[in-house]
CSV table of C-alpha atoms and ligand atoms in Angstrom, one decimal:
chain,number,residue,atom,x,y,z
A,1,UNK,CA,-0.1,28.3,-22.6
A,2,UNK,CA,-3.0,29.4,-20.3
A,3,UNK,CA,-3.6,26.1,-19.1
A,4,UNK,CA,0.2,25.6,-17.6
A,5,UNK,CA,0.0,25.4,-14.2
A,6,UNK,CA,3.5,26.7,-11.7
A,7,UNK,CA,3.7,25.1,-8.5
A,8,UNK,CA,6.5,26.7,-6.8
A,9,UNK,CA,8.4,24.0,-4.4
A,10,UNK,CA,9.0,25.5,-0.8
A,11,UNK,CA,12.0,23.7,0.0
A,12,UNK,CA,13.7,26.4,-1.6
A,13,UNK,CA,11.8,28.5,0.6
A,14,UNK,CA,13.2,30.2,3.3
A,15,UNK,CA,12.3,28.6,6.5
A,16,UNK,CA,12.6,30.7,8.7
A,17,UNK,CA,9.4,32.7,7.0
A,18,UNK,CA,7.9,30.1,5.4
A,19,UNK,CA,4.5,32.3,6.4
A,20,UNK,CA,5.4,35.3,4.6
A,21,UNK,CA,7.6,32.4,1.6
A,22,UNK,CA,3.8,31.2,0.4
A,23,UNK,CA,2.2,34.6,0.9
A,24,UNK,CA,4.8,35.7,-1.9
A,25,UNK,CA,4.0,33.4,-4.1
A,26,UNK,CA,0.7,33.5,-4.4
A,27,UNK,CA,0.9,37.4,-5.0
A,28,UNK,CA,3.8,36.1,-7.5
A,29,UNK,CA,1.2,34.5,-9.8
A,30,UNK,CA,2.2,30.8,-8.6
A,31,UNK,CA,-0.7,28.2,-9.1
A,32,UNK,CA,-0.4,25.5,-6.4
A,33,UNK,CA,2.0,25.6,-3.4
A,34,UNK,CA,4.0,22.4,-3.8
A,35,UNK,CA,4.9,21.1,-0.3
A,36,UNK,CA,7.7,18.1,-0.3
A,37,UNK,CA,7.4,15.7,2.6
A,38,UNK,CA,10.4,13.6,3.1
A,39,UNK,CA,11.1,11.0,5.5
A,40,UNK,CA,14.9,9.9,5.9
A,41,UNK,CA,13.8,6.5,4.7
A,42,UNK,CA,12.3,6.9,1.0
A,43,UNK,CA,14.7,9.4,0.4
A,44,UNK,CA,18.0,10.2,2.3
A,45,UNK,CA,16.5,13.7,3.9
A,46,UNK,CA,13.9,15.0,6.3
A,47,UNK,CA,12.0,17.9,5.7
A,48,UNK,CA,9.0,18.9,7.6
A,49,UNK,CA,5.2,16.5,8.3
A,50,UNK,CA,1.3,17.9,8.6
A,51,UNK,CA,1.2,20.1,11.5
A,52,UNK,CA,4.1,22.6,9.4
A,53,UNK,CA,1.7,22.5,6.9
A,54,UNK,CA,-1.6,23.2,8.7
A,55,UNK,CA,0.6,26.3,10.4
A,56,UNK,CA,0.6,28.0,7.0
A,57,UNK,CA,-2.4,26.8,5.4
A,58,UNK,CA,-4.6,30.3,6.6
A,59,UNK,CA,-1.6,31.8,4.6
A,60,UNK,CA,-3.1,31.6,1.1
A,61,UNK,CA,-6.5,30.0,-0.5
A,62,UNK,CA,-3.8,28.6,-3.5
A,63,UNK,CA,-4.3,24.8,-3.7
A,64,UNK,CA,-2.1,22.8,-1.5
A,65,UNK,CA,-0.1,20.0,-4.0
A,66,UNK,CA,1.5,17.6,-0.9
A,67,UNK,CA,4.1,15.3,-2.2
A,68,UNK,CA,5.0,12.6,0.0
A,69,UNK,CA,8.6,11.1,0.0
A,70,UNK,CA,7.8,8.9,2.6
A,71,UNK,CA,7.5,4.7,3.0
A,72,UNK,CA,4.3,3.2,3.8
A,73,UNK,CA,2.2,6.8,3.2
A,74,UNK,CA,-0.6,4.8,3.7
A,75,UNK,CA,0.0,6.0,7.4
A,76,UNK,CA,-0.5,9.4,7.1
A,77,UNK,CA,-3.1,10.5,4.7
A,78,UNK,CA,-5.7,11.9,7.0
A,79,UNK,CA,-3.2,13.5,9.3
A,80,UNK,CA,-2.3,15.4,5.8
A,81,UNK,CA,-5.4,15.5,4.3
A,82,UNK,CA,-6.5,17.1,8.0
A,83,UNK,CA,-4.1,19.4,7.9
A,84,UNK,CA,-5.3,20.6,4.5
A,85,UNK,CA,-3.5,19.1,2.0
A,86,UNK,CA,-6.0,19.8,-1.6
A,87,UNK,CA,-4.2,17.2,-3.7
A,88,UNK,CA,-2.0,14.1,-1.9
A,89,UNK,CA,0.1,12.8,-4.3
A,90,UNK,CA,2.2,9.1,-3.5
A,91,UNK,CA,4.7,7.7,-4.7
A,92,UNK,CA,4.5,4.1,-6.4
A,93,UNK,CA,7.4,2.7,-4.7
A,94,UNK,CA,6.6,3.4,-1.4
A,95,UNK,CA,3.7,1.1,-0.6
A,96,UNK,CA,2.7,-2.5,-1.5
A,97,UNK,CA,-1.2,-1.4,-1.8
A,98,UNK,CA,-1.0,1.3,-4.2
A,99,UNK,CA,-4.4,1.1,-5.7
A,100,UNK,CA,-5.8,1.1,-1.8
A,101,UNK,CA,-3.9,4.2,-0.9
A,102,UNK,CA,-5.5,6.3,-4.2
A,103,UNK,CA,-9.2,5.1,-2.5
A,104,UNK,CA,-7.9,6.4,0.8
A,105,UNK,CA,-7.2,9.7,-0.3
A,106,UNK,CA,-10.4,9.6,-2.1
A,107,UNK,CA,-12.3,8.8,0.9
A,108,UNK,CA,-10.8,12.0,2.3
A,109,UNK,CA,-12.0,14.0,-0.5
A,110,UNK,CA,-8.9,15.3,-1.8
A,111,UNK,CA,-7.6,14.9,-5.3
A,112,UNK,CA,-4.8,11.7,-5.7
A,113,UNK,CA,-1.2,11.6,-6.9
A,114,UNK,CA,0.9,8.9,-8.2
A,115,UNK,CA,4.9,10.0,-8.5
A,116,UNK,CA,7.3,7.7,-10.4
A,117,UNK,CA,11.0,7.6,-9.8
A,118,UNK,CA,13.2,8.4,-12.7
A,119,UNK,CA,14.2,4.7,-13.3
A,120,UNK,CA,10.2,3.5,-12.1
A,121,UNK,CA,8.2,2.3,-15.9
A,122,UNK,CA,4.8,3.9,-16.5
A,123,UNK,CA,3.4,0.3,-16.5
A,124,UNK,CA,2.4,0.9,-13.2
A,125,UNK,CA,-0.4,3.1,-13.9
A,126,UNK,CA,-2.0,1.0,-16.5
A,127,UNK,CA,-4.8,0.0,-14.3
A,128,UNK,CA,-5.2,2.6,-12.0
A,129,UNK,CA,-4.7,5.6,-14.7
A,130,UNK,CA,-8.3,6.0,-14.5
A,131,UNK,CA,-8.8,7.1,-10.6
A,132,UNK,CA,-5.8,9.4,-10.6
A,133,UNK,CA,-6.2,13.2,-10.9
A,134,UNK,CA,-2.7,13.8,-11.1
A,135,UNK,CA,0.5,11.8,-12.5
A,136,UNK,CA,3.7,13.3,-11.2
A,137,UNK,CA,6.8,12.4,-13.2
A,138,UNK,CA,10.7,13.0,-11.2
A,139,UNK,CA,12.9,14.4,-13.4
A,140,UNK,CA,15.3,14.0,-10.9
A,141,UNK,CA,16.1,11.3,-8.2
A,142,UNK,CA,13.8,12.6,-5.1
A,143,UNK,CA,15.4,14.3,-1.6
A,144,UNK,CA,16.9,17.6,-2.6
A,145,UNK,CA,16.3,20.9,-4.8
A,146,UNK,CA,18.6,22.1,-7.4
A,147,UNK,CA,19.8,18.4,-8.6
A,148,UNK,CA,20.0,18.0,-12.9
A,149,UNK,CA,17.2,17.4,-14.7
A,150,UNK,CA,17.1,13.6,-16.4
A,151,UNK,CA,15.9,13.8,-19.9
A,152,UNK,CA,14.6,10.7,-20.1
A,153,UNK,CA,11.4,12.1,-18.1
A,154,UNK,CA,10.5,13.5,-21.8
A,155,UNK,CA,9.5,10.4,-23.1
A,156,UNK,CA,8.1,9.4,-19.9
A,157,UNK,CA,6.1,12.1,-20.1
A,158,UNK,CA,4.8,11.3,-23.8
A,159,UNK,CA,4.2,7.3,-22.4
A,160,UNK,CA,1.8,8.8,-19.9
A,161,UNK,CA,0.2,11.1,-22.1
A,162,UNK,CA,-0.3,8.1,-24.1
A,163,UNK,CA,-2.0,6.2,-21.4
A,164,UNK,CA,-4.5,9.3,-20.8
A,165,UNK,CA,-5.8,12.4,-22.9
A,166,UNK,CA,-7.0,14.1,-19.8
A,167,UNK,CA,-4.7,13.2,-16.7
A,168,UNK,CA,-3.1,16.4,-15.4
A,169,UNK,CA,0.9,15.2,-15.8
A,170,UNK,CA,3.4,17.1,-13.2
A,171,UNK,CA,7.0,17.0,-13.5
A,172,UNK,CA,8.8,17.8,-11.2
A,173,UNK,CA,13.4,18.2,-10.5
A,174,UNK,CA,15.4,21.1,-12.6
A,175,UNK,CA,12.8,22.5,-13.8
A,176,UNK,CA,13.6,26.0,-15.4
A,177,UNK,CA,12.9,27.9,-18.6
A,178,UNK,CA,15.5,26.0,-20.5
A,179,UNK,CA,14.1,22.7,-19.4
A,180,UNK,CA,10.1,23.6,-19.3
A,181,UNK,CA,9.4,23.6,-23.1
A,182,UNK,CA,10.3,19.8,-23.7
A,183,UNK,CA,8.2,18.7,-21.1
A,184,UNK,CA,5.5,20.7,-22.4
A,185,UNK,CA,5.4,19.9,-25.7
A,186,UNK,CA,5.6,16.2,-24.9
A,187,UNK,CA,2.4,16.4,-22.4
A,188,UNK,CA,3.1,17.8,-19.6
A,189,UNK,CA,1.1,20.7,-17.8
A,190,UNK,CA,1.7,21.1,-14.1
A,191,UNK,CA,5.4,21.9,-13.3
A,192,UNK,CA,7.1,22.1,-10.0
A,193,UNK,CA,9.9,25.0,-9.8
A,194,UNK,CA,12.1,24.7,-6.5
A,195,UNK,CA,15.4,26.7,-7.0
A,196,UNK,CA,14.7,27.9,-10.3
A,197,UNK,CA,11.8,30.5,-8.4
A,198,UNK,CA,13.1,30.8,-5.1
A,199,UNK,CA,16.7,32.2,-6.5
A,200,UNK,CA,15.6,34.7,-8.2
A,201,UNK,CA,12.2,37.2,-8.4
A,202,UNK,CA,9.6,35.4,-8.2
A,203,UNK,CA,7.4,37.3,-10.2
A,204,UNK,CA,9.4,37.5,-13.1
A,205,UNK,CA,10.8,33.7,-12.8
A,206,UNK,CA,7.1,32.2,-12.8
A,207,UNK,CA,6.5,34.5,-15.8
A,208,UNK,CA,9.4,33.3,-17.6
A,209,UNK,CA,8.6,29.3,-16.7
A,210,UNK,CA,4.5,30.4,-17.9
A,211,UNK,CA,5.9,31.9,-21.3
A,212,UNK,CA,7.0,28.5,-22.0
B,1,LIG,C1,12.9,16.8,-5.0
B,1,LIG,C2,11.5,17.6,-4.7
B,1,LIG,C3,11.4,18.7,-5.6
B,1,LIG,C4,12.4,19.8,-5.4
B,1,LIG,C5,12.6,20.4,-6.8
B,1,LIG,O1,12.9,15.7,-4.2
B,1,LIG,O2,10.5,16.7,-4.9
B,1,LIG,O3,10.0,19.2,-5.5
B,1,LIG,O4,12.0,20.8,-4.5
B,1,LIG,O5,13.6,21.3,-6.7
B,1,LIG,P1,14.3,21.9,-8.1
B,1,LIG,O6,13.2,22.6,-8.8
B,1,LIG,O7,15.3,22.9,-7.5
B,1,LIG,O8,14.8,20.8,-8.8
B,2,LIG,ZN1,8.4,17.5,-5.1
């Protein structure tokens, strides 16, 4: 249970004090900050790019988990990895060089991310398992918090686990403590916790999401 790791999603944050949102977290007993990017083109909203994350970054020393919804990534990696971004993670569909964006974000030192839609197969990984640090599974179709999670991302989670014994495994989309022990039992040890967190105290809801 120790090694479970909460990564609270800030866009169920409130923006308006996002500041004083990732300050509360941390003192919450959340792990990483997860910070959604979105573009209007991978996915049908916008959210927010690097310099919103560089203004809260002196906020907390908590590790910065960036999770890009947007096409072609390939464009921003420094800007976010600049902006101080700890782990970048991509998703597979959004760039024809997938392999060549995981050794750019390498290059920048951080940690790299590869995110699968829910209807993307795990195939995709097969030869690049071994120079990610993190796989992030969707359990829901990316753009907006508080959607359904899709229980198929259970056995998705087991056919990664089966590609790698050591790979940390995020999932991430209706997450809550009804959801969380599935996903942990099949593999699963980083989870992302948007509205299930943010709608309630925070304390007590990443306690309740850690006990399993
Ligand atoms: C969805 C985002 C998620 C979202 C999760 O596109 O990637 O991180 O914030 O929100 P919940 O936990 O409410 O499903
Ligand atoms: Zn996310």
């Amino acid at each position: 249970m120790s090694n479970i790791k909460i990564a609270p999603s800030i866009l169920s944050a409130d923006f308006s004090k996002l500041g004083e949102e990732v300050i509360a977290i941390d003192k919450a007993g959340a792990d990483y900050v997860h910070i959604d990017v979105m573009d209007g083109i991978f996915v049908p909203n916008l959210t927010f790019g690097a310099p919103v994350i560089k203004a809260i970054r002196n906020k907390t020393d908590l590790v910065f988990d960036v999770h890009l919804m947007i096409d072609r990534p390939e464009r921003y990696i420094e800007d976010f990895a600049n902006a101080g971004a700890d782990i970048i993670v991509v998703h597979a569909e959004s760039t024809i060089h997938l392999h060549r964006v995981i050794q750019q974000i390498k290059a920048t030192g951080k940690k790299a991310g590869v995110s699968l839609n829910p209807a993307t197969p795990v195939d995709v990984l097969k030869y690049i398992i071994d120079d990610l640090d993190m796989v992030l599974v969707m359990s829901v179709n990316p753009g907006f918090g508080g959607q359904k999670f899709i229980e198929s991302a259970v056995q998705k989670i087991k056919d990664v686990r089966a590609l790698s014994k050591t790979v940390d495994i995020q999932v991430d989309g209706g997450i809550t403590d009804k959801t969380i022990g599935r996903c942990i039992e099949a593999g699963a040890n980083v989870f992302v916790a948007g509205s299930y967190v943010f709608s309630g105290d925070y304390k007590e809801r990443i306690e309740s999401l850690k006990r399993g």
